[in-house]
Amino acid sequence: MTAQESALTMQDVDKRFGKKKVLDACTFEVATGSITALVGVNGAGKSTLMSLAVGLTMPDHGSISVLGSTPDQDGICPGLSYLAQHKPLYPKFTVAELLRFGAYTNDEWDAKYALDLVGRAGISLDAKAKTLSPGQRTRVALALALGRRPQLLLLDEPLADLDPVARRSVATTLLEDVAEYGTTVLLSSHIVSELADVSDRLLLLGGGNARLSGPLDELIAAHYVLIGDGDPSDVVGAGAVIHTDKGMRSNSHVVEGVRPSPRAGWVIDDATLDDVVLGHLSAETMVAA
Ligand SMILES: Nc1ncnc2c1ncn2[C@@H]1O[C@H](COP(=O)(O)OP(=O)(O)OP(=O)(O)O)[C@@H](O)[C@H]1O
């Protein structure tokens, strides 16, 4: 990808906290105009990766480019919005005051859009931040993040506190924003079943690096499911068994590789996004255990 094609690039990034190496020569690109889902097991380094992109923490080694600039600790890069996992909001401010604060502190601010996003969530402008439910906090924080009209939006677990209807509504907002303004979105999530509704690309972190990165359809097509009770290595050829679910009569293997021709005693099925993500995450958990 060229610099224009990638809104966020990390190259050989190492990040260590004490003895723990969280990112290890981590290299990936986030395609401009994409909604990229960032997934990984607990502690994989998703929040760390976002903190590095924002400049809240510095890499030990390697390079990071955000919208063509290198993040530093002098303030958030212009064009970037970041919604942290705990959705910080001044507790004593009303929603109206938070929106005014957004207008006051940002050179670029779309007041009508931010107000509309809060209205769509059915949240009163008079409500104090401390009285909002976690889901409502997310909706207000998202309105503040999008009101900046960012080119790149980093969302750390935006779906976690939302009910299914609110999740759908947030997904629609993000899709509309990307379609209308070309915003690039990187969002971390543990809600694997809904990733396909929200995103078009996947970045799966494992072992401190990008284990999988690319368009969802290409990643799914690069995997298949093999069901049978024999030894899968007889069938997979150069492919790799990522994960095996043991059943009573047969085992189900998620395989990364070229789908083989039909074999007696085996069922060969298309993989789903759930198979791919859960297969890789399960493999990761087993390595960590
Ligand atoms: N400031 C810090 N000081 C020490 N260790 C840290 C710090 N920030 C993160 N870590 C450690 O780095 C590892 C990765 O943490 P991080 O929060 O990035 O993971 P995550 O993938 O976002 O996890 P989760 O899905 O649970 O939110 C964890 O082991 C965490 O304890």
CSV table of C-alpha atoms and ligand atoms in Angstrom, one decimal:
chain,number,residue,atom,x,y,z
A,1,MET,CA,0.0,0.0,0.0
A,2,THR,CA,1.1,3.6,-0.6
A,3,ALA,CA,1.1,6.2,2.1
A,4,GLN,CA,-2.3,7.4,0.8
A,5,GLU,CA,-3.7,3.9,0.8
A,6,SER,CA,-2.8,3.2,4.4
A,7,ALA,CA,-4.2,5.4,7.1
A,8,LEU,CA,-2.2,3.7,9.8
A,9,THR,CA,1.0,1.7,9.3
A,10,MET,CA,3.2,-0.1,11.9
A,11,GLN,CA,6.5,-1.5,10.8
A,12,ASP,CA,8.6,-3.8,13.1
A,13,VAL,CA,7.1,-2.3,16.3
A,14,ASP,CA,8.2,-3.7,19.6
A,15,LYS,CA,6.5,-2.7,22.8
A,16,ARG,CA,7.5,-4.1,26.2
A,17,PHE,CA,6.0,-3.5,29.7
A,18,GLY,CA,8.6,-4.7,32.2
A,19,LYS,CA,9.5,-8.3,31.2
A,20,LYS,CA,6.4,-8.7,29.1
A,21,LYS,CA,6.8,-8.2,25.3
A,22,VAL,CA,3.4,-7.2,24.1
A,23,LEU,CA,4.2,-6.3,20.5
A,24,ASP,CA,7.0,-8.1,18.7
A,25,ALA,CA,8.1,-6.8,15.4
A,26,CYS,CA,4.5,-6.0,14.8
A,27,THR,CA,3.8,-5.0,11.1
A,28,PHE,CA,0.5,-4.2,9.5
A,29,GLU,CA,-1.4,-1.5,7.5
A,30,VAL,CA,-4.9,-0.3,7.9
A,31,ALA,CA,-6.4,0.5,4.5
A,32,THR,CA,-7.8,4.0,4.0
A,33,GLY,CA,-11.6,4.0,3.9
A,34,SER,CA,-11.9,0.6,5.5
A,35,ILE,CA,-13.6,-0.4,8.7
A,36,THR,CA,-11.0,-2.8,10.2
A,37,ALA,CA,-11.9,-5.1,13.1
A,38,LEU,CA,-9.0,-5.5,15.5
A,39,VAL,CA,-9.4,-8.8,17.4
A,40,GLY,CA,-7.2,-10.7,19.8
A,41,VAL,CA,-7.5,-12.6,23.1
A,42,ASN,CA,-7.5,-10.7,26.4
A,43,GLY,CA,-4.0,-9.1,26.8
A,44,ALA,CA,-3.1,-9.6,23.1
A,45,GLY,CA,-2.1,-5.9,22.9
A,46,LYS,CA,-5.1,-4.3,21.1
A,47,SER,CA,-5.3,-1.3,23.5
A,48,THR,CA,-1.5,-1.0,23.5
A,49,LEU,CA,-1.6,-0.8,19.7
A,50,MET,CA,-4.1,2.0,19.8
A,51,SER,CA,-2.2,3.9,22.5
A,52,LEU,CA,0.9,3.7,20.3
A,53,ALA,CA,-1.1,5.1,17.3
A,54,VAL,CA,-2.4,8.0,19.4
A,55,GLY,CA,1.1,8.8,20.9
A,56,LEU,CA,0.0,8.0,24.5
A,57,THR,CA,2.8,5.6,24.7
A,58,MET,CA,6.0,5.2,22.6
A,59,PRO,CA,7.3,2.1,20.8
A,60,ASP,CA,10.6,0.6,22.0
A,61,HIS,CA,11.5,-0.1,18.4
A,62,GLY,CA,10.0,0.3,14.9
A,63,SER,CA,8.1,3.0,13.1
A,64,ILE,CA,4.5,4.1,13.2
A,65,SER,CA,2.7,6.3,10.6
A,66,VAL,CA,-0.7,7.8,11.2
A,67,LEU,CA,-2.2,9.8,8.3
A,68,GLY,CA,1.4,10.4,7.1
A,69,SER,CA,2.7,11.7,10.5
A,70,THR,CA,4.6,10.0,13.3
A,71,PRO,CA,2.7,10.0,16.6
A,72,ASP,CA,4.4,11.8,19.4
A,73,GLN,CA,3.5,12.9,22.9
A,74,ASP,CA,2.8,16.5,21.9
A,75,GLY,CA,-0.9,15.9,21.3
A,76,ILE,CA,-3.2,13.8,19.1
A,77,CYS,CA,-2.4,14.0,15.4
A,78,PRO,CA,-4.8,16.2,13.4
A,79,GLY,CA,-7.4,14.1,11.7
A,80,LEU,CA,-7.3,11.4,14.3
A,81,SER,CA,-10.1,10.6,16.9
A,82,TYR,CA,-9.7,8.0,19.6
A,83,LEU,CA,-12.4,6.5,21.8
A,84,ALA,CA,-10.7,4.8,24.8
A,85,GLN,CA,-12.0,1.6,26.3
A,86,HIS,CA,-13.3,3.3,29.5
A,87,LYS,CA,-15.0,6.1,27.5
A,88,PRO,CA,-13.8,9.1,29.6
A,89,LEU,CA,-16.4,11.9,30.0
A,90,TYR,CA,-16.3,14.7,32.6
A,91,PRO,CA,-18.9,13.3,35.1
A,92,LYS,CA,-20.4,16.6,36.2
A,93,PHE,CA,-21.0,17.9,32.6
A,94,THR,CA,-24.4,17.5,31.0
A,95,VAL,CA,-24.5,16.1,27.5
A,96,ALA,CA,-25.1,19.6,26.1
A,97,GLU,CA,-22.0,20.9,28.0
A,98,LEU,CA,-19.9,18.0,26.6
A,99,LEU,CA,-21.0,18.9,23.1
A,100,ARG,CA,-20.1,22.6,23.7
A,101,PHE,CA,-16.8,21.5,25.1
A,102,GLY,CA,-16.2,19.5,21.9
A,103,ALA,CA,-16.9,22.6,19.9
A,104,TYR,CA,-14.6,24.7,22.1
A,105,THR,CA,-11.6,22.3,22.1
A,106,ASN,CA,-11.6,21.3,18.4
A,107,ASP,CA,-10.6,23.5,15.4
A,108,GLU,CA,-12.7,21.2,13.2
A,109,TRP,CA,-16.2,20.5,14.7
A,110,ASP,CA,-19.5,19.5,13.2
A,111,ALA,CA,-22.0,20.6,15.8
A,112,LYS,CA,-25.0,19.5,13.8
A,113,TYR,CA,-23.7,16.0,13.2
A,114,ALA,CA,-22.6,15.5,16.9
A,115,LEU,CA,-26.1,16.7,18.1
A,116,ASP,CA,-27.8,14.4,15.6
A,117,LEU,CA,-25.8,11.4,16.8
A,118,VAL,CA,-26.8,12.0,20.4
A,119,GLY,CA,-30.4,12.6,19.3
A,120,ARG,CA,-30.4,9.3,17.4
A,121,ALA,CA,-29.4,7.5,20.6
A,122,GLY,CA,-32.4,9.1,22.4
A,123,ILE,CA,-30.2,10.7,25.0
A,124,SER,CA,-31.4,13.9,26.8
A,125,LEU,CA,-29.1,16.9,26.4
A,126,ASP,CA,-29.8,17.7,30.1
A,127,ALA,CA,-28.5,14.4,31.4
A,128,LYS,CA,-25.3,14.6,33.4
A,129,ALA,CA,-22.5,12.3,32.2
A,130,LYS,CA,-22.3,10.5,35.6
A,131,THR,CA,-26.0,9.4,35.2
A,132,LEU,CA,-25.6,7.8,31.8
A,133,SER,CA,-25.6,4.0,31.4
A,134,PRO,CA,-22.4,2.5,29.9
A,135,GLY,CA,-24.1,2.1,26.6
A,136,GLN,CA,-25.2,5.8,26.6
A,137,ARG,CA,-21.7,6.9,27.5
A,138,THR,CA,-20.5,5.0,24.5
A,139,ARG,CA,-23.0,6.8,22.2
A,140,VAL,CA,-22.0,10.3,23.6
A,141,ALA,CA,-18.3,9.5,23.4
A,142,LEU,CA,-18.8,8.3,19.8
A,143,ALA,CA,-20.7,11.6,19.0
A,144,LEU,CA,-17.7,13.6,20.4
A,145,ALA,CA,-15.2,11.5,18.5
A,146,LEU,CA,-17.1,11.8,15.2
A,147,GLY,CA,-17.9,15.5,15.7
A,148,ARG,CA,-14.2,16.1,15.1
A,149,ARG,CA,-14.8,14.8,11.6
A,150,PRO,CA,-11.8,12.6,11.8
A,151,GLN,CA,-10.0,11.0,8.9
A,152,LEU,CA,-9.1,8.1,11.1
A,153,LEU,CA,-11.2,6.9,14.1
A,154,LEU,CA,-9.8,4.4,16.6
A,155,LEU,CA,-12.5,2.8,18.8
A,156,ASP,CA,-11.4,0.5,21.6
A,157,GLU,CA,-14.3,-1.9,22.2
A,158,PRO,CA,-17.1,0.4,21.2
A,159,LEU,CA,-19.7,-2.4,21.1
A,160,ALA,CA,-19.0,-4.0,24.4
A,161,ASP,CA,-21.7,-2.1,26.5
A,162,LEU,CA,-24.3,-1.8,23.8
A,163,ASP,CA,-27.6,-3.8,23.5
A,164,PRO,CA,-28.2,-5.5,20.2
A,165,VAL,CA,-30.3,-2.6,18.8
A,166,ALA,CA,-27.8,0.0,19.8
A,167,ARG,CA,-25.0,-2.2,18.3
A,168,ARG,CA,-26.9,-2.2,15.0
A,169,SER,CA,-27.4,1.5,15.2
A,170,VAL,CA,-23.7,2.2,15.9
A,171,ALA,CA,-22.7,-0.1,13.0
A,172,THR,CA,-25.1,1.8,10.7
A,173,THR,CA,-23.6,5.1,11.9
A,174,LEU,CA,-20.0,3.9,11.2
A,175,LEU,CA,-21.0,2.5,7.8
A,176,GLU,CA,-22.7,5.8,6.8
A,177,ASP,CA,-19.8,7.8,8.0
A,178,VAL,CA,-17.3,5.8,6.0
A,179,ALA,CA,-19.5,5.9,2.9
A,180,GLU,CA,-20.1,9.7,3.1
A,181,TYR,CA,-16.8,11.0,4.4
A,182,GLY,CA,-14.4,8.2,3.6
A,183,THR,CA,-13.4,7.9,7.3
A,184,THR,CA,-11.1,5.0,8.2
A,185,VAL,CA,-12.2,3.1,11.3
A,186,LEU,CA,-10.1,0.7,13.4
A,187,LEU,CA,-12.3,-0.9,16.1
A,188,SER,CA,-11.4,-3.6,18.6
A,189,SER,CA,-14.1,-6.0,19.5
A,190,HIS,CA,-14.7,-9.4,21.2
A,191,ILE,CA,-18.1,-9.7,19.6
A,192,VAL,CA,-17.0,-12.0,16.8
A,193,SER,CA,-20.5,-12.9,15.6
A,194,GLU,CA,-21.2,-9.3,14.6
A,195,LEU,CA,-17.9,-8.3,13.0
A,196,ALA,CA,-19.1,-9.0,9.5
A,197,ASP,CA,-21.9,-6.5,10.0
A,198,VAL,CA,-19.6,-3.7,11.1
A,199,SER,CA,-16.3,-4.3,9.3
A,200,ASP,CA,-14.9,-5.1,5.9
A,201,ARG,CA,-11.3,-6.0,6.9
A,202,LEU,CA,-9.8,-7.9,9.8
A,203,LEU,CA,-6.6,-7.5,11.8
A,204,LEU,CA,-6.0,-10.4,14.2
A,205,LEU,CA,-3.3,-9.9,16.8
A,206,GLY,CA,-1.5,-13.0,18.1
A,207,GLY,CA,1.9,-13.6,19.6
A,208,GLY,CA,2.5,-9.8,19.5
A,209,ASN,CA,2.1,-9.5,15.7
A,210,ALA,CA,-0.6,-9.5,13.0
A,211,ARG,CA,-1.5,-13.1,12.6
A,212,LEU,CA,-4.1,-12.3,9.9
A,213,SER,CA,-4.7,-9.1,8.0
A,214,GLY,CA,-6.8,-8.4,5.0
A,215,PRO,CA,-10.3,-8.2,3.5
A,216,LEU,CA,-12.8,-10.4,5.3
A,217,ASP,CA,-13.8,-12.3,2.1
A,218,GLU,CA,-10.2,-13.1,1.2
A,219,LEU,CA,-9.4,-14.3,4.7
A,220,ILE,CA,-12.5,-16.5,4.8
A,221,ALA,CA,-11.7,-17.9,1.3
A,222,ALA,CA,-8.2,-18.8,2.5
A,223,HIS,CA,-9.7,-21.3,5.1
A,224,TYR,CA,-11.9,-24.3,5.1
A,225,VAL,CA,-13.4,-26.7,7.6
A,226,LEU,CA,-12.5,-30.4,7.4
A,227,ILE,CA,-14.7,-32.9,9.3
A,228,GLY,CA,-13.8,-36.5,9.8
A,229,ASP,CA,-12.1,-39.0,12.2
A,230,GLY,CA,-8.9,-39.7,10.4
A,231,ASP,CA,-5.5,-37.9,10.4
A,232,PRO,CA,-6.0,-34.5,8.7
A,233,SER,CA,-2.4,-34.3,7.6
A,234,ASP,CA,-3.3,-36.9,5.0
A,235,VAL,CA,-5.7,-34.4,3.4
A,236,VAL,CA,-4.5,-30.8,4.1
A,237,GLY,CA,-1.3,-31.0,2.0
A,238,ALA,CA,0.7,-27.8,2.4
A,239,GLY,CA,-2.3,-26.3,4.5
A,240,ALA,CA,-2.1,-25.9,8.2
A,241,VAL,CA,-4.6,-27.1,10.8
A,242,ILE,CA,-5.3,-24.0,12.9
A,243,HIS,CA,-7.7,-25.5,15.4
A,244,THR,CA,-9.5,-28.8,16.1
A,245,ASP,CA,-12.8,-29.2,17.9
A,246,LYS,CA,-13.0,-32.8,19.1
A,247,GLY,CA,-16.4,-34.4,18.7
A,248,MET,CA,-17.9,-37.8,19.8
A,249,ARG,CA,-17.7,-39.4,16.3
A,250,SER,CA,-15.6,-37.0,14.3
A,251,ASN,CA,-13.4,-34.0,14.6
A,252,SER,CA,-13.8,-30.6,13.0
A,253,HIS,CA,-10.6,-28.9,11.9
A,254,VAL,CA,-10.2,-25.3,10.7
A,255,VAL,CA,-7.6,-25.4,8.0
A,256,GLU,CA,-5.7,-22.5,6.4
A,257,GLY,CA,-4.8,-23.4,2.9
A,258,VAL,CA,-6.0,-24.4,-0.5
A,259,ARG,CA,-9.2,-26.5,-0.4
A,260,PRO,CA,-8.4,-30.1,-1.4
A,261,SER,CA,-10.5,-32.2,-3.9
A,262,PRO,CA,-13.3,-34.4,-2.3
A,263,ARG,CA,-11.9,-37.3,-0.2
A,264,ALA,CA,-13.7,-40.4,1.0
A,265,GLY,CA,-14.4,-40.3,4.7
A,266,TRP,CA,-14.1,-36.5,4.9
A,267,VAL,CA,-16.6,-33.6,4.7
A,268,ILE,CA,-15.0,-30.4,3.3
A,269,ASP,CA,-17.0,-27.2,4.1
A,270,ASP,CA,-16.7,-23.5,3.6
A,271,ALA,CA,-15.3,-21.7,6.6
A,272,THR,CA,-17.3,-18.9,8.2
A,273,LEU,CA,-15.8,-15.7,9.7
A,274,ASP,CA,-16.5,-17.2,13.1
A,275,ASP,CA,-14.6,-20.4,12.2
A,276,VAL,CA,-11.6,-18.3,11.1
A,277,VAL,CA,-11.5,-15.9,14.0
A,278,LEU,CA,-12.3,-18.4,16.7
A,279,GLY,CA,-10.0,-20.9,15.2
A,280,HIS,CA,-7.0,-18.5,15.3
A,281,LEU,CA,-8.0,-17.1,18.7
A,282,SER,CA,-8.3,-20.6,20.2
A,283,ALA,CA,-4.9,-21.5,18.8
A,284,GLU,CA,-3.5,-18.4,20.5
A,285,THR,CA,-5.1,-19.2,23.8
A,286,MET,CA,-3.6,-22.7,23.7
A,287,VAL,CA,-0.1,-21.3,23.1
A,288,ALA,CA,-0.5,-18.8,26.0
A,289,ALA,CA,-1.8,-21.5,28.4
B,1,LIG,N1,0.8,0.7,31.2
B,1,LIG,C1,1.0,-0.6,31.4
B,1,LIG,N2,1.9,-1.1,32.3
B,1,LIG,C2,2.1,-2.4,32.4
B,1,LIG,N3,1.6,-3.4,31.6
B,1,LIG,C3,0.7,-3.0,30.7
B,1,LIG,C4,0.4,-1.6,30.5
B,1,LIG,N4,-0.5,-1.5,29.5
B,1,LIG,C5,-0.8,-2.8,29.1
B,1,LIG,N5,0.0,-3.7,29.8
B,1,LIG,C6,0.0,-5.1,29.6
B,1,LIG,O1,0.1,-5.4,28.3
B,1,LIG,C7,-0.6,-6.5,27.9
B,1,LIG,C8,-1.6,-6.1,26.7
B,1,LIG,O2,-2.6,-5.2,27.3
B,1,LIG,P1,-3.7,-4.6,26.4
B,1,LIG,O3,-4.6,-3.8,27.3
B,1,LIG,O4,-3.0,-3.9,25.3
B,1,LIG,O5,-4.4,-5.9,25.8
B,1,LIG,P2,-5.8,-6.0,25.1
B,1,LIG,O6,-5.6,-6.9,23.9
B,1,LIG,O7,-6.4,-4.6,24.8
B,1,LIG,O8,-6.7,-6.8,26.2
B,1,LIG,P3,-8.3,-6.8,26.5
B,1,LIG,O9,-8.9,-7.6,25.4
B,1,LIG,O10,-8.3,-7.6,27.8
B,1,LIG,O11,-8.7,-5.4,26.7
B,1,LIG,C9,-1.3,-7.0,29.1
B,1,LIG,O12,-0.6,-8.0,29.7
B,1,LIG,C10,-1.3,-5.8,30.0
B,1,LIG,O13,-1.3,-6.2,31.4
